[in-house]
Amino acid sequence: RAKEQGRNSYQFYTPDMNAHSHERLLLEADLRKALEQNQLVLHYQPQYELASGRVVGVEALVRWQHPEKGLISPNDFIPLAEETGLIVPLGEWVLKTACQQAVSWQSGGLIDLKIAVNVSARQFRQSGFLDSVNRILNETGLPPRWLELEITESTVMKNVSGTIKIMNQLHRQGISLAIDDFGTGYSSLSYLKRFPLSKLKIDSSFIADITHSANDLSIAKSIVALAETMQMDVLAEGVERQEQQELLQKMGCGYGQGFLFSRPLPATELEPFLCKAGK
Ligand code: C2E
Ligand code: MG
Ligand code: MG
Ligand code: MG
């Protein structure tokens, strides 16, 4: 009977798993095509200095404009891109496009605007990463001080000595480094101060209930204090409501980003926004 059950569950799961891996293969082939056929697009979300209400930067966030499935969110294809290695050409496309956009905004008079670009673990560790960043900065003419790379806390903590080496080189060139999704990983505080970081981004999961959860509030406060001690900027992700913004400002969080201010938008839709913000 046990045998029968085992066989049943085997038979039950197999077609399902096949359908799943088949789906993934299709998606991988599709993603390859997407890169070649320019189906990826960047949306941009402004980052605000809370005290002044000034836009100080924009984060580039990739989307996939799929011919049949419509706009696909990065959470649905970045992990696949990581597993297959497609993240390397994809990441280069994102970096290049974001830098080009930043140069075009700057030549249009929107100065003092940093461009923040997400870098995934595999992309960051790949041996050609530093060269590709340099090449793209040269090709686009973006001064390195206007580029900020966002690397998640878990990526940074995976191989500390390797991370420090890469980060030091980027930092020496004048590129800023931010830790994304901070608070969700397991940072060793003694390591943290050895990284040349300019910003911690408090993960949105701590901001969502910050006005009701004493726990989340104290975590956010600790991160703000930590950033201050280490002389880093601190930005709250996922700010959706006025009360959150006020609370964050009161506790000394310098910067914020979220739907309260703006959703990520295509470049052309963001421009009037930047002007409105006094840029
Ligand atoms: P992330 O870098 O932490 O980006 C923040 C995510 O939160 C974005 O989702 C953004 O649209 C969303 N968000 C912003 N404000 C709010 C808010 O007020 N409320 C809520 N609920 N969400 C908000 P998105 O664009 O879907 O990106 C998801 C993740 O995908 C990013 O998280 C990042 O890890 C990854 N990703 C996006 N673009 C790229 C890319 O070009 N390269 C790499 N490697 N990863 C990327
Ligand atoms: Mg990010
Ligand atoms: Mg984040
Ligand atoms: Mg995230």
Coordinates of C-alpha atoms and ligand atoms in Angstrom, one line a residue:
R1 CA 0.0 0.0 0.0
A2 CA 2.8 2.3 0.9
K3 CA 4.4 1.3 -2.4
E4 CA 1.2 2.1 -4.2
Q5 CA 1.0 5.5 -2.5
G6 CA 4.6 6.2 -3.4
R7 CA 3.9 5.4 -7.0
N8 CA 0.7 7.4 -7.0
S9 CA 2.5 10.5 -5.7
Y10 CA 5.2 9.9 -8.2
Q11 CA 2.7 9.8 -11.0
F12 CA 0.9 12.7 -9.6
Y13 CA 4.0 15.0 -9.4
T14 CA 5.8 14.0 -12.6
P15 CA 3.6 15.6 -15.2
D16 CA 3.5 18.7 -13.0
M17 CA 7.2 18.9 -12.7
N18 CA 7.6 18.4 -16.4
A19 CA 5.2 21.1 -17.1
H20 CA 7.1 23.3 -14.7
S21 CA 10.5 22.7 -16.3
H22 CA 9.0 23.0 -19.7
E23 CA 7.6 26.3 -18.8
R24 CA 11.0 27.4 -17.5
L25 CA 12.7 26.4 -20.7
L26 CA 10.3 28.3 -22.7
L27 CA 10.7 31.3 -20.5
E28 CA 14.5 31.1 -20.7
A29 CA 14.3 31.0 -24.5
D30 CA 11.9 33.9 -24.4
L31 CA 14.2 35.9 -22.1
R32 CA 17.1 35.4 -24.5
K33 CA 14.9 36.7 -27.3
A34 CA 13.8 39.6 -25.1
L35 CA 17.4 40.8 -24.8
E36 CA 18.0 40.5 -28.5
Q37 CA 14.7 42.1 -29.5
N38 CA 14.8 45.0 -27.0
Q39 CA 11.8 43.9 -25.0
L40 CA 13.2 45.1 -21.7
V41 CA 12.4 48.5 -20.4
L42 CA 13.5 50.5 -17.4
H43 CA 11.2 52.3 -15.1
Y44 CA 12.6 54.9 -12.7
Q45 CA 11.5 55.7 -9.2
P46 CA 12.6 59.0 -7.5
Q47 CA 14.4 59.0 -4.2
Y48 CA 13.7 61.9 -1.9
E49 CA 15.6 63.8 0.8
L50 CA 12.8 63.8 3.4
A51 CA 13.6 67.2 5.1
S52 CA 13.7 69.2 1.9
G53 CA 11.4 67.2 -0.3
R54 CA 14.1 67.3 -3.0
V55 CA 14.6 64.5 -5.5
V56 CA 18.2 63.4 -5.1
G57 CA 18.3 60.3 -7.2
V58 CA 16.3 57.8 -9.2
E59 CA 16.4 54.0 -9.1
A60 CA 16.3 52.1 -12.3
L61 CA 14.0 49.1 -12.2
V62 CA 13.8 46.7 -15.1
R63 CA 10.5 45.3 -16.6
W64 CA 9.9 42.9 -19.4
Q65 CA 7.5 44.0 -22.1
H66 CA 6.5 40.6 -23.2
P67 CA 4.7 40.5 -26.6
E68 CA 1.9 38.2 -25.3
K69 CA 2.1 38.2 -21.6
G70 CA 2.3 42.0 -21.1
L71 CA 4.5 43.7 -18.6
I72 CA 6.4 41.2 -16.4
S73 CA 7.8 42.2 -13.0
P74 CA 11.5 41.6 -12.3
N75 CA 10.7 39.2 -9.4
D76 CA 9.4 36.9 -12.1
F77 CA 12.4 36.8 -14.3
I78 CA 15.5 38.1 -12.4
P79 CA 15.9 34.8 -10.5
L80 CA 15.8 32.8 -13.8
A81 CA 18.3 35.2 -15.3
E82 CA 20.6 34.6 -12.3
E83 CA 20.3 30.8 -12.6
T84 CA 21.0 30.8 -16.3
G85 CA 23.7 33.4 -16.4
L86 CA 21.6 35.7 -18.6
I87 CA 21.9 38.2 -15.8
V88 CA 25.3 39.2 -17.1
P89 CA 24.1 40.5 -20.5
L90 CA 20.9 41.7 -18.9
G91 CA 22.7 43.6 -16.2
E92 CA 25.0 45.2 -18.7
W93 CA 22.0 46.3 -20.7
V94 CA 20.4 47.8 -17.6
L95 CA 23.5 49.6 -16.5
K96 CA 24.1 51.0 -20.0
T97 CA 20.6 52.1 -20.5
A98 CA 20.4 53.7 -17.0
C99 CA 23.7 55.6 -17.5
Q100 CA 22.6 56.8 -20.9
Q101 CA 19.3 58.1 -19.4
A102 CA 21.1 59.8 -16.6
V103 CA 23.4 61.6 -19.1
S104 CA 20.4 62.7 -21.1
W105 CA 18.7 64.0 -18.0
Q106 CA 21.8 65.9 -17.0
S107 CA 22.3 67.5 -20.4
G108 CA 18.6 68.5 -20.1
G109 CA 19.5 70.4 -17.0
L110 CA 18.4 67.9 -14.4
I111 CA 21.6 68.0 -12.5
D112 CA 22.4 66.6 -9.1
L113 CA 20.5 63.5 -9.9
K114 CA 22.1 60.2 -9.0
I115 CA 21.2 57.1 -10.9
A116 CA 20.9 53.9 -8.7
V117 CA 21.2 50.6 -10.5
N118 CA 20.6 47.1 -8.9
V119 CA 23.3 44.6 -9.2
S120 CA 22.6 40.9 -8.6
A121 CA 24.9 38.5 -6.8
R122 CA 26.1 36.6 -9.9
Q123 CA 26.6 39.8 -11.8
F124 CA 28.6 41.3 -9.0
R125 CA 30.9 38.3 -8.6
Q126 CA 31.4 37.7 -12.3
S127 CA 35.1 38.4 -13.2
G128 CA 34.3 40.9 -15.9
F129 CA 32.1 43.1 -13.8
L130 CA 34.5 45.9 -13.0
D131 CA 35.6 46.1 -16.6
S132 CA 32.1 46.3 -17.8
V133 CA 31.2 49.1 -15.4
N134 CA 34.2 51.0 -16.6
R135 CA 33.5 50.4 -20.2
I136 CA 29.9 51.6 -19.8
L137 CA 30.9 54.7 -17.9
N138 CA 33.3 55.6 -20.7
E139 CA 30.9 54.9 -23.5
T140 CA 28.1 56.9 -22.0
G141 CA 30.2 59.6 -20.5
L142 CA 28.5 59.5 -17.1
P143 CA 30.8 60.8 -14.4
P144 CA 31.2 58.0 -11.8
R145 CA 30.0 60.1 -8.9
W146 CA 26.5 60.1 -10.4
L147 CA 26.3 56.3 -10.3
E148 CA 25.2 54.3 -7.3
L149 CA 25.2 50.5 -7.3
E150 CA 22.6 48.7 -5.1
I151 CA 23.7 45.4 -3.8
T152 CA 21.5 43.3 -1.5
E153 CA 22.6 42.6 2.0
S154 CA 22.7 38.8 1.4
T155 CA 25.0 39.2 -1.7
V156 CA 27.4 41.4 0.3
M157 CA 27.6 39.0 3.2
K158 CA 28.1 35.8 1.1
N159 CA 31.9 36.3 0.4
V160 CA 33.1 39.2 2.6
S161 CA 36.7 39.4 1.4
G162 CA 35.7 39.1 -2.2
T163 CA 33.1 41.8 -1.7
I164 CA 35.5 44.1 0.0
K165 CA 38.0 43.9 -3.0
I166 CA 35.4 44.6 -5.6
M167 CA 33.8 47.4 -3.5
N168 CA 37.1 49.1 -2.9
Q169 CA 37.8 49.3 -6.6
L170 CA 34.4 50.7 -7.4
H171 CA 34.7 53.2 -4.5
R172 CA 38.2 54.3 -5.6
Q173 CA 36.7 55.2 -8.9
G174 CA 34.1 57.4 -7.2
I175 CA 31.1 55.1 -7.6
S176 CA 28.7 55.0 -4.7
L177 CA 27.6 51.8 -3.1
A178 CA 24.3 51.1 -1.3
I179 CA 23.1 48.0 0.6
D180 CA 19.6 47.1 -0.6
D181 CA 17.0 45.3 1.5
F182 CA 18.9 46.0 4.6
G183 CA 17.7 44.2 7.7
T184 CA 16.5 41.1 5.9
G185 CA 19.9 39.4 5.8
Y186 CA 22.4 38.6 8.5
S187 CA 24.9 41.3 8.5
S188 CA 27.9 41.0 10.6
L189 CA 28.3 44.5 12.0
S190 CA 32.0 44.1 12.3
Y191 CA 32.2 43.4 8.6
L192 CA 29.8 46.2 7.7
K193 CA 32.2 48.9 8.6
R194 CA 34.9 47.4 6.4
F195 CA 32.8 48.0 3.3
P196 CA 33.1 51.4 1.6
L197 CA 29.4 52.1 1.7
S198 CA 27.6 55.3 1.3
K199 CA 24.0 54.2 2.0
L200 CA 21.8 51.6 3.8
K201 CA 18.3 51.1 2.3
I202 CA 15.9 49.9 5.0
D203 CA 13.9 47.1 3.6
S204 CA 10.2 47.9 2.9
S205 CA 9.1 45.0 5.2
F206 CA 10.1 47.1 8.2
I207 CA 8.4 50.3 6.9
A208 CA 5.0 48.7 6.0
D209 CA 3.8 48.5 9.7
I210 CA 6.2 51.0 11.2
T211 CA 3.4 53.2 12.6
H212 CA 1.8 50.2 14.4
S213 CA 4.6 47.7 15.2
A214 CA 6.9 48.6 18.0
N215 CA 9.2 45.9 16.8
D216 CA 9.5 47.3 13.3
L217 CA 9.9 50.7 14.6
S218 CA 12.8 49.8 16.8
I219 CA 14.5 47.9 14.0
A220 CA 14.2 50.9 11.8
K221 CA 15.5 53.1 14.5
S222 CA 18.5 50.8 15.0
I223 CA 19.3 50.9 11.3
V224 CA 19.2 54.7 11.3
A225 CA 21.5 54.8 14.4
L226 CA 23.8 52.3 12.8
A227 CA 24.0 54.3 9.6
E228 CA 24.7 57.5 11.5
T229 CA 27.5 55.8 13.5
M230 CA 29.1 54.6 10.3
Q231 CA 28.6 57.9 8.6
M232 CA 26.3 56.5 5.9
D233 CA 23.1 57.8 4.5
V234 CA 19.9 55.9 5.2
L235 CA 16.9 55.6 2.9
A236 CA 13.6 54.0 3.8
E237 CA 12.1 51.8 1.0
G238 CA 8.4 51.4 0.4
V239 CA 7.1 54.6 2.0
E240 CA 3.4 54.6 1.1
R241 CA 1.7 56.9 3.7
Q242 CA 2.2 60.3 5.1
E243 CA 2.4 59.0 8.7
Q244 CA 5.3 56.8 7.8
Q245 CA 7.1 59.6 6.2
E246 CA 6.6 61.9 9.2
L247 CA 7.7 59.2 11.6
L248 CA 10.8 58.4 9.6
Q249 CA 11.8 62.0 9.3
K250 CA 11.3 62.4 13.1
M251 CA 13.6 59.5 13.8
G252 CA 16.4 61.0 11.6
C253 CA 16.0 58.9 8.5
G254 CA 17.4 61.1 5.8
Y255 CA 15.9 59.7 2.6
G256 CA 12.8 57.9 1.4
Q257 CA 11.4 56.2 -1.7
G258 CA 7.9 54.8 -2.2
F259 CA 4.5 55.0 -3.7
L260 CA 3.7 58.0 -1.5
F261 CA 6.1 60.1 -3.6
S262 CA 5.9 58.2 -6.9
R263 CA 5.7 54.7 -8.4
P264 CA 8.4 53.7 -10.8
L265 CA 7.6 55.3 -14.1
P266 CA 8.9 55.3 -17.7
A267 CA 11.6 58.0 -18.2
T268 CA 9.3 60.4 -20.1
E269 CA 6.6 60.2 -17.5
L270 CA 9.2 61.0 -14.8
E271 CA 10.5 64.1 -16.3
P272 CA 7.6 66.5 -15.5
F273 CA 7.8 64.9 -12.1
L274 CA 11.4 65.9 -11.6
C275 CA 10.6 69.5 -12.8
K276 CA 7.6 69.7 -10.4
A277 CA 10.0 68.7 -7.6
G278 CA 11.9 71.9 -8.3
K279 CA 14.6 70.4 -10.4
Ligands
C2E1 P1 14.4 46.5 -4.9 O1 15.7 46.9 -5.6 O2 14.4 46.4 -3.5 O3 13.3 47.6 -5.5 C1 12.2 48.0 -4.7 C2 10.9 47.4 -5.2 O4 9.8 47.9 -4.4 C3 10.6 47.7 -6.6 O5 9.9 46.5 -7.1 C4 9.6 48.8 -6.5 O6 8.7 49.0 -7.6 C5 8.9 48.5 -5.3 N1 8.3 49.6 -4.5 C6 8.8 50.9 -4.5 N2 8.0 51.7 -3.7 C7 7.1 50.9 -3.2 C8 6.0 51.1 -2.2 O7 5.8 52.2 -1.7 N3 5.3 50.0 -1.9 C9 5.5 48.8 -2.5 N4 4.7 47.8 -2.1 N5 6.5 48.5 -3.3 C10 7.3 49.6 -3.7 P2 10.2 45.9 -8.6 O8 10.4 47.0 -9.5 O9 9.1 44.9 -8.9 O10 11.6 45.2 -8.3 C11 11.7 44.1 -7.5 C12 13.1 43.7 -7.3 O11 13.6 43.2 -8.5 C13 14.0 44.8 -6.9 O12 13.9 45.1 -5.5 C14 15.4 44.3 -7.3 O13 15.8 43.4 -6.3 C15 15.0 43.5 -8.5 N6 15.4 44.3 -9.7 C16 14.6 45.2 -10.3 N7 15.3 45.7 -11.4 C17 16.5 45.1 -11.4 C18 17.7 45.1 -12.3 O14 17.8 45.9 -13.2 N8 18.7 44.3 -12.0 C19 18.7 43.4 -10.9 N9 19.7 42.6 -10.7 N10 17.6 43.3 -10.1 C20 16.5 44.1 -10.3
MG2 MG 17.0 48.3 -5.3
MG3 MG 15.0 46.9 -1.8
MG4 MG 14.1 43.8 -3.0

